[in-house]
Coordinates of C-alpha atoms in Angstrom, one line a residue:
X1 CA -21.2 21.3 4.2
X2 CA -19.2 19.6 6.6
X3 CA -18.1 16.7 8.3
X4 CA -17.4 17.0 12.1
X5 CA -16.3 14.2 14.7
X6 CA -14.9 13.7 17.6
X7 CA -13.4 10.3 19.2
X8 CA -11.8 9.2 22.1
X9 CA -8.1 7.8 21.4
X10 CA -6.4 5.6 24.4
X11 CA -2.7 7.1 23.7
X12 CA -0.8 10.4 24.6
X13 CA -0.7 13.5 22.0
X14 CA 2.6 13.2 20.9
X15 CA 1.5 9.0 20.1
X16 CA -2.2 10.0 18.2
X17 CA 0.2 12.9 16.4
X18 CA 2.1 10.2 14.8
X19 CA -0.6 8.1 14.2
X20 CA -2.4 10.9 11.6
X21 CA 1.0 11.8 10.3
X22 CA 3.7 9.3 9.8
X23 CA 3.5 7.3 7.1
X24 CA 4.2 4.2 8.6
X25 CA 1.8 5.0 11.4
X26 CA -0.7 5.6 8.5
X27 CA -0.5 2.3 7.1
X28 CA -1.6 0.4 10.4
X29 CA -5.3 2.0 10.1
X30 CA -5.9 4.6 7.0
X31 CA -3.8 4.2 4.5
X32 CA -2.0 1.3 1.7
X33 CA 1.0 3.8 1.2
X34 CA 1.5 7.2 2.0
X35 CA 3.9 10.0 1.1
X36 CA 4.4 12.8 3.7
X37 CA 6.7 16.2 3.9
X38 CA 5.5 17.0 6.9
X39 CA 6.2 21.1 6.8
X40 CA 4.0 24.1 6.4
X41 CA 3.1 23.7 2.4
X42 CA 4.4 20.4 1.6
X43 CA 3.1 17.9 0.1
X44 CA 1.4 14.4 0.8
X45 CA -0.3 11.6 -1.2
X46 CA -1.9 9.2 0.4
X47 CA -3.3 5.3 -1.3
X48 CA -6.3 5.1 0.5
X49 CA -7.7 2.4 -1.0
X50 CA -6.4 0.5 -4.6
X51 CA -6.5 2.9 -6.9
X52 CA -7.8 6.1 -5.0
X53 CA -4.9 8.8 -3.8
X54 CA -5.7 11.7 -1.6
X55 CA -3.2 14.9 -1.8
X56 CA -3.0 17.8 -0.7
X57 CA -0.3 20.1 1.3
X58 CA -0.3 21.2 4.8
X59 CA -1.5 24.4 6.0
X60 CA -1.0 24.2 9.9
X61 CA 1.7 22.4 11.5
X62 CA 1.3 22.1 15.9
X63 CA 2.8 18.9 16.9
X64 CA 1.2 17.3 19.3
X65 CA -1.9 19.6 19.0
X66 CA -3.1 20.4 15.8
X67 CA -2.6 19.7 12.0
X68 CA -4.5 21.3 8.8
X69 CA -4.2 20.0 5.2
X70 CA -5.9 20.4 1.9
X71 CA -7.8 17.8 0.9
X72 CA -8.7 16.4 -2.6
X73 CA -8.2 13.3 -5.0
X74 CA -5.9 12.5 -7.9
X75 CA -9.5 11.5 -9.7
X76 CA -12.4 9.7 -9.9
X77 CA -13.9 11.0 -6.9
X78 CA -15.3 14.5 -8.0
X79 CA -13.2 16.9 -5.1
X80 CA -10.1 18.0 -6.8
X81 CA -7.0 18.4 -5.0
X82 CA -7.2 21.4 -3.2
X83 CA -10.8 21.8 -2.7
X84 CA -11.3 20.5 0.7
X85 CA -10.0 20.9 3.8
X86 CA -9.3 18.5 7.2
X87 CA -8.5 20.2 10.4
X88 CA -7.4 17.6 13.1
X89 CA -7.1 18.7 16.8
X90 CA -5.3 17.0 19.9
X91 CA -6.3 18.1 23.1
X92 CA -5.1 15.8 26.3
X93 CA -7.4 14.2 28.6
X94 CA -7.0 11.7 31.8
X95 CA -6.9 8.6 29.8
X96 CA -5.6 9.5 26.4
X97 CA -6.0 12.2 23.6
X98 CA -9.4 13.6 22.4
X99 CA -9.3 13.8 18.4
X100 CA -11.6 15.9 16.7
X101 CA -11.6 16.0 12.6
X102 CA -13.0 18.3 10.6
X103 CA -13.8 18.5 7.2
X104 CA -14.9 21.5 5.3
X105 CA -15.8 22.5 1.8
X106 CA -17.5 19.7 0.9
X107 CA -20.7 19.6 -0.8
X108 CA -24.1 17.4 0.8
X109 CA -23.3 14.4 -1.6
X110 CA -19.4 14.9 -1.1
X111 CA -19.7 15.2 2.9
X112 CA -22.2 12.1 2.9
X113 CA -19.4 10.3 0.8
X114 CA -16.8 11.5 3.4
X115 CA -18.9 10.8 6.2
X116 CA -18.7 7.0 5.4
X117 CA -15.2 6.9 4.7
X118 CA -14.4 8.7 7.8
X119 CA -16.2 7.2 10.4
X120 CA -15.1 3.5 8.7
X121 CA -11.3 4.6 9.2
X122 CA -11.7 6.4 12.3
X123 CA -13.3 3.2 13.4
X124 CA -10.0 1.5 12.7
X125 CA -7.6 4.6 14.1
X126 CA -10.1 3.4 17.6
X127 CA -9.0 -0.1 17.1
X128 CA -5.6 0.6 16.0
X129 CA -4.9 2.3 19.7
X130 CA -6.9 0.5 22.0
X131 CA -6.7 -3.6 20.7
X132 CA -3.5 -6.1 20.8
X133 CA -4.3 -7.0 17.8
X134 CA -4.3 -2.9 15.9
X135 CA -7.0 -2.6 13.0
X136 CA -5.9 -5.0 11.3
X137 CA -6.0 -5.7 7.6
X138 CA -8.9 -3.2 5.9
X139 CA -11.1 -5.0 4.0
X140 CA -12.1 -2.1 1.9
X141 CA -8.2 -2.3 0.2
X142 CA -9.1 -6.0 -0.4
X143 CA -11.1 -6.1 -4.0
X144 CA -10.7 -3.0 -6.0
X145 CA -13.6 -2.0 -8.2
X146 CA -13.2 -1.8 -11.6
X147 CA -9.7 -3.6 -10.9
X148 CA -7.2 -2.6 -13.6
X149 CA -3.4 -3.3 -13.6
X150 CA -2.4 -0.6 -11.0
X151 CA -5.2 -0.9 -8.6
X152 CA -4.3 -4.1 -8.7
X153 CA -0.6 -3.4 -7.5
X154 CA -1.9 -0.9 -5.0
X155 CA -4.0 -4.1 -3.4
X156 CA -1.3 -6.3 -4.0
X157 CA 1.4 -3.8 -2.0
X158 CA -1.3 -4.0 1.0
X159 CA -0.9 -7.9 1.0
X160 CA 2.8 -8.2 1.0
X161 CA 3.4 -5.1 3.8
X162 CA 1.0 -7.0 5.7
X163 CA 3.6 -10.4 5.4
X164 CA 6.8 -7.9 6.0
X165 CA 5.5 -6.1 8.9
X166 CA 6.0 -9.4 10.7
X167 CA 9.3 -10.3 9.2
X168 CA 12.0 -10.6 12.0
X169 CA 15.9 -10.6 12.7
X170 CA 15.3 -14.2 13.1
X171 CA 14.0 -15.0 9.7
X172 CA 16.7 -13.3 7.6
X173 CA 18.3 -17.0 6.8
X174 CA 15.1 -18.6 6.1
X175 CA 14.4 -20.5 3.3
X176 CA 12.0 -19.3 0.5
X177 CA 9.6 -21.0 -2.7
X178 CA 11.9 -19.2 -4.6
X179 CA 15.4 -21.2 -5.7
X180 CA 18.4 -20.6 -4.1
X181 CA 16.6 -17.6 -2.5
X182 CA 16.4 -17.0 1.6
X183 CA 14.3 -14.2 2.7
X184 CA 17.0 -11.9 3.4
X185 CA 18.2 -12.8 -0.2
X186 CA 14.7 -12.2 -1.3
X187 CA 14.3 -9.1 -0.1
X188 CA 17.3 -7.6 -1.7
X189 CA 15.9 -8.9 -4.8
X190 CA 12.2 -7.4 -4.6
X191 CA 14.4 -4.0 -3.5
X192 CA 16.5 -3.8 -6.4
X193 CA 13.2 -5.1 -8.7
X194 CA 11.5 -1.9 -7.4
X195 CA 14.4 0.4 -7.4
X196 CA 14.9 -0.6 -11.9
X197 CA 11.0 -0.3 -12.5
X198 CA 11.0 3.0 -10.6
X199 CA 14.0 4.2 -12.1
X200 CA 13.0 3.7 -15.4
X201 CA 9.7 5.1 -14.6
X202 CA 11.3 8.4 -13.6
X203 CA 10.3 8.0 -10.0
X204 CA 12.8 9.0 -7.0
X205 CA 13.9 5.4 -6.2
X206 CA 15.8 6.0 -2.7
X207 CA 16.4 2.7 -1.0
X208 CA 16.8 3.3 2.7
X209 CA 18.3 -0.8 2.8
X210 CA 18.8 0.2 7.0
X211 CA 15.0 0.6 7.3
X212 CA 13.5 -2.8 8.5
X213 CA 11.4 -4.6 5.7
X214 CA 8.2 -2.9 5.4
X215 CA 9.3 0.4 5.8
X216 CA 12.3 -0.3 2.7
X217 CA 9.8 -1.9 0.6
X218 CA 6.9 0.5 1.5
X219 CA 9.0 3.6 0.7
X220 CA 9.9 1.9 -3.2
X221 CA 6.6 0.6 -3.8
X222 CA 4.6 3.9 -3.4
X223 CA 7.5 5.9 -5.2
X224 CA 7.1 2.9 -8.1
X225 CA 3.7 2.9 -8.2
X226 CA 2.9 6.6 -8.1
X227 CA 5.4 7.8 -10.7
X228 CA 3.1 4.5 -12.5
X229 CA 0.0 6.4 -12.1
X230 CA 1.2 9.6 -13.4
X231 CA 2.3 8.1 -16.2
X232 CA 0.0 5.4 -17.0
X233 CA -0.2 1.8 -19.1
X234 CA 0.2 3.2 -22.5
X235 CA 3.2 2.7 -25.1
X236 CA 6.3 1.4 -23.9
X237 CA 8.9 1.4 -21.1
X238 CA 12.4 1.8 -21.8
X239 CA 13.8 -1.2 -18.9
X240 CA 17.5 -0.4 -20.4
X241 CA 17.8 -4.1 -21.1
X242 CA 14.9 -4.0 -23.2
X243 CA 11.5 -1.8 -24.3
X244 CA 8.7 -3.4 -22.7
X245 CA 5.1 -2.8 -23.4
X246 CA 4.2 -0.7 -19.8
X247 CA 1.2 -3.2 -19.8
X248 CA 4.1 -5.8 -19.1
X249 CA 6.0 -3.9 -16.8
X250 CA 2.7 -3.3 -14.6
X251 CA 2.4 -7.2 -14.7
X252 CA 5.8 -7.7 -13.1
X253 CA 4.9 -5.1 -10.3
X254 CA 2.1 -7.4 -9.8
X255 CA 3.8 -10.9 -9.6
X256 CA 6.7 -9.0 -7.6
X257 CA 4.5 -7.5 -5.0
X258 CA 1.9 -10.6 -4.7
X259 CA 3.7 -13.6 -5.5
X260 CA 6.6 -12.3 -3.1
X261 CA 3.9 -11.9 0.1
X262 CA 3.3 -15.4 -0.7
X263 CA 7.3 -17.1 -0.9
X264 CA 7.6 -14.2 2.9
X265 CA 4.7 -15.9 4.0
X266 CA 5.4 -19.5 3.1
X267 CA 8.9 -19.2 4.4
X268 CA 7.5 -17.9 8.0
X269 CA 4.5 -20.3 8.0
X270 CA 2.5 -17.1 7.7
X271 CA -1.4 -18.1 5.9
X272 CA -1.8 -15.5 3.2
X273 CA -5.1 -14.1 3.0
X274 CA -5.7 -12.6 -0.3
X275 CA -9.2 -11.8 -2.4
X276 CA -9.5 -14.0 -5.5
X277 CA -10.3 -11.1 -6.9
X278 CA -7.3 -9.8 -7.2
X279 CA -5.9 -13.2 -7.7
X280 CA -7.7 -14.1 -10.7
X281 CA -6.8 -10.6 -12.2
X282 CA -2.7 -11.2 -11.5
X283 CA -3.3 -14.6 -13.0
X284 CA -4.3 -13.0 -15.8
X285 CA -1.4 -10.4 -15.9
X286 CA 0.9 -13.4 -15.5
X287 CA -0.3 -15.3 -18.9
X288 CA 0.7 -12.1 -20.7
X289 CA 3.8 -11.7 -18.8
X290 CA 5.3 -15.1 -18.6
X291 CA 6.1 -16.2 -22.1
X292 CA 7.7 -19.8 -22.3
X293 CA 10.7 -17.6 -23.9
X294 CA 10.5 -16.0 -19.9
X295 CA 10.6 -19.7 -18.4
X296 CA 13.6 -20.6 -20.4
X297 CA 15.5 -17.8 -19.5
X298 CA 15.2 -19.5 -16.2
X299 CA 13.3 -16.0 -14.6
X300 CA 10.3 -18.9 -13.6
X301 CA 10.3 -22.6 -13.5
X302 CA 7.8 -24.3 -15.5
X303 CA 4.1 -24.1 -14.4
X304 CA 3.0 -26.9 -12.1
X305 CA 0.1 -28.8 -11.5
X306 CA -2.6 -27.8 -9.3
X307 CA -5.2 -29.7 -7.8
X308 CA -8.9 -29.4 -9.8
X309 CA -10.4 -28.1 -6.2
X310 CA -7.2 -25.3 -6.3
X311 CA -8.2 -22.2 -5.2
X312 CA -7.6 -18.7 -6.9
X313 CA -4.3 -18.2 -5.1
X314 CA -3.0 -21.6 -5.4
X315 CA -3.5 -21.3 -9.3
X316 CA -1.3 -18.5 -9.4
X317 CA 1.3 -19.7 -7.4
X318 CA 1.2 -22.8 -9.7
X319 CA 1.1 -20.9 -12.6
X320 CA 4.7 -19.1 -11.6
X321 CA 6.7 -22.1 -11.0
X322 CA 6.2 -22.6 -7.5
X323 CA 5.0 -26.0 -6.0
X324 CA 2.1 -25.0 -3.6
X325 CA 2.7 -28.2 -1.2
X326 CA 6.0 -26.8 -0.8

């Protein structure tokens, strides 16, 4: 079985190109993070959604005109890495670039699966190229299912990229929730956060501090989080300054990653829009990570008081030190 489409893109080749292989092109319509080596049988993992990573390697390389990868997922989704295969092809037209996607090797319940998934991001890819406003956050990376400490990251990265795509020049000296902190200041914290979790993690933790925000931060987090995946949320993590349960580490990620969005986005009068799905779940990460030992190491102010109408997100924030009238 197969899946087979074809849709009308407002953009030149070389643009729609991009737009299917660069990873920061990726994240505007398909994709949380993504990993690409963009050569004849290298490599790419792609988020997709909290908690669900596509890989594969690339078969045929036409830039411009044609591109042919492997297709499976990490797990959970019954088509193993491998198994599949997507065969996208450019071909000009008077307004734009015609983009035709197939996908073979799939069987009836895997290309009905597929089918869905396709159509909803191809949907956005549409939107991506031909509205002001792109595609827009995707509100199937909002609420994971079955929401466990790295899915949870994964949905919490999509926030906060969302907050530092918009993040100028002109905010570098702004002030932040966080102490003592402006965003530029913040910035080089959540960096060098990522760069000692994915280190000790074993993950290649190349900071490219030139890149503007989202990209830096983008390239950390997915290294961070998939070297996470690989090794999961057992036993204990060797942080150098101390061996923390991995349970623990993972609630850091969580409280870097989403509490962070929320100081970026407070700072630029930015309204964060997050599910209380994963809100409630990082609040509950947070009680096992923030000890009052934590709080009198002066890593968070004591918790402060929220109003009994409080929503999910303003609990949190509360619950990390943070006034949320601030």
């Amino acid at each position: 079985m197969s899946f087979d489409k074809t849709v009308h893109l407002p953009v030149g080749a070389d643009e729609a190109f991009a737009l299917i292989t660069e990873p920061e092109r990726l994240r505007r319509w398909q994709t949380v993070a993504a990993r690409v080596d963009l050569r004849i049988g290298g490599e790419y993992r792609w988020t997709v959604t909290p908690g669900h990573h596509a890989t594969g390697t690339f078969q045929e390389i036409e830039p411009g005109k044609r591109v042919v990868f492997t297709w499976g997922w990490e797990s959970g989704m019954d088509l193993a890495p491998g198994a599949s295969t997507v065969t996208i092809t450019l071909e000009p037209d008077a307004e734009g670039t015609s983009l035709r996607l197939v996908h073979d090797g799939l069987t009836a319940e895997q290309a009905t699966a597929h089918a869905e998934g396709w159509n909803h991001y191809l949907g956005r890819l549409i939107a991506e190229t031909s509205t002001a406003a792109g595609a827009g956050p995707d509100e199937w990376s909002a609420a994971p299912e079955g929401i466990d400490p790295l899915s949870s990251a994964d949905a919490s990265l999509a926030v906060l990229l969302g907050v530092l795509r918009n993040l100028t020049p002109a905010d570098r000296e702004k002030a932040t929730p966080c102490a003592d902190f402006t965003a530029h200041e913040l910035l080089e914290h959540l960096a060098g956060s990522l760069r000692q979790i994915g280190g000790a993690l074993g993950a290649d933790v190349t900071d490219h501090a030139d890149a503007v925000p989202e990209v830096r931060i983008a390239g950390l987090a997915q290294s961070t989080l998939e070297a996470f995946t690989r090794r999961g949320t057992d036993g204990t993590i060797d942080m150098g300054f101390a061996e923390l349960p991995a349970t623990v580490v993972a609630g850091i990620i969580n409280l870097e990653l989403l509490v962070h969005a929320w100081d970026f986005a407070t700072a630029t009068g930015e309204e964060l829009v997050v599910s209380d799905v994963v809100t409630d779940y990082v609040q509950g990460l947070a009680r096992l990570t923030i000890s009052e030992q934590v709080r009198a190491s002066g890593s968070f102010a004591a918790a402060q008081p929220v109003a009994e109408s409080a929503g999910s997100l303003e609990r949190l924030i509360g619950f990390t030190g943070r006034s949320v009238t601030a």
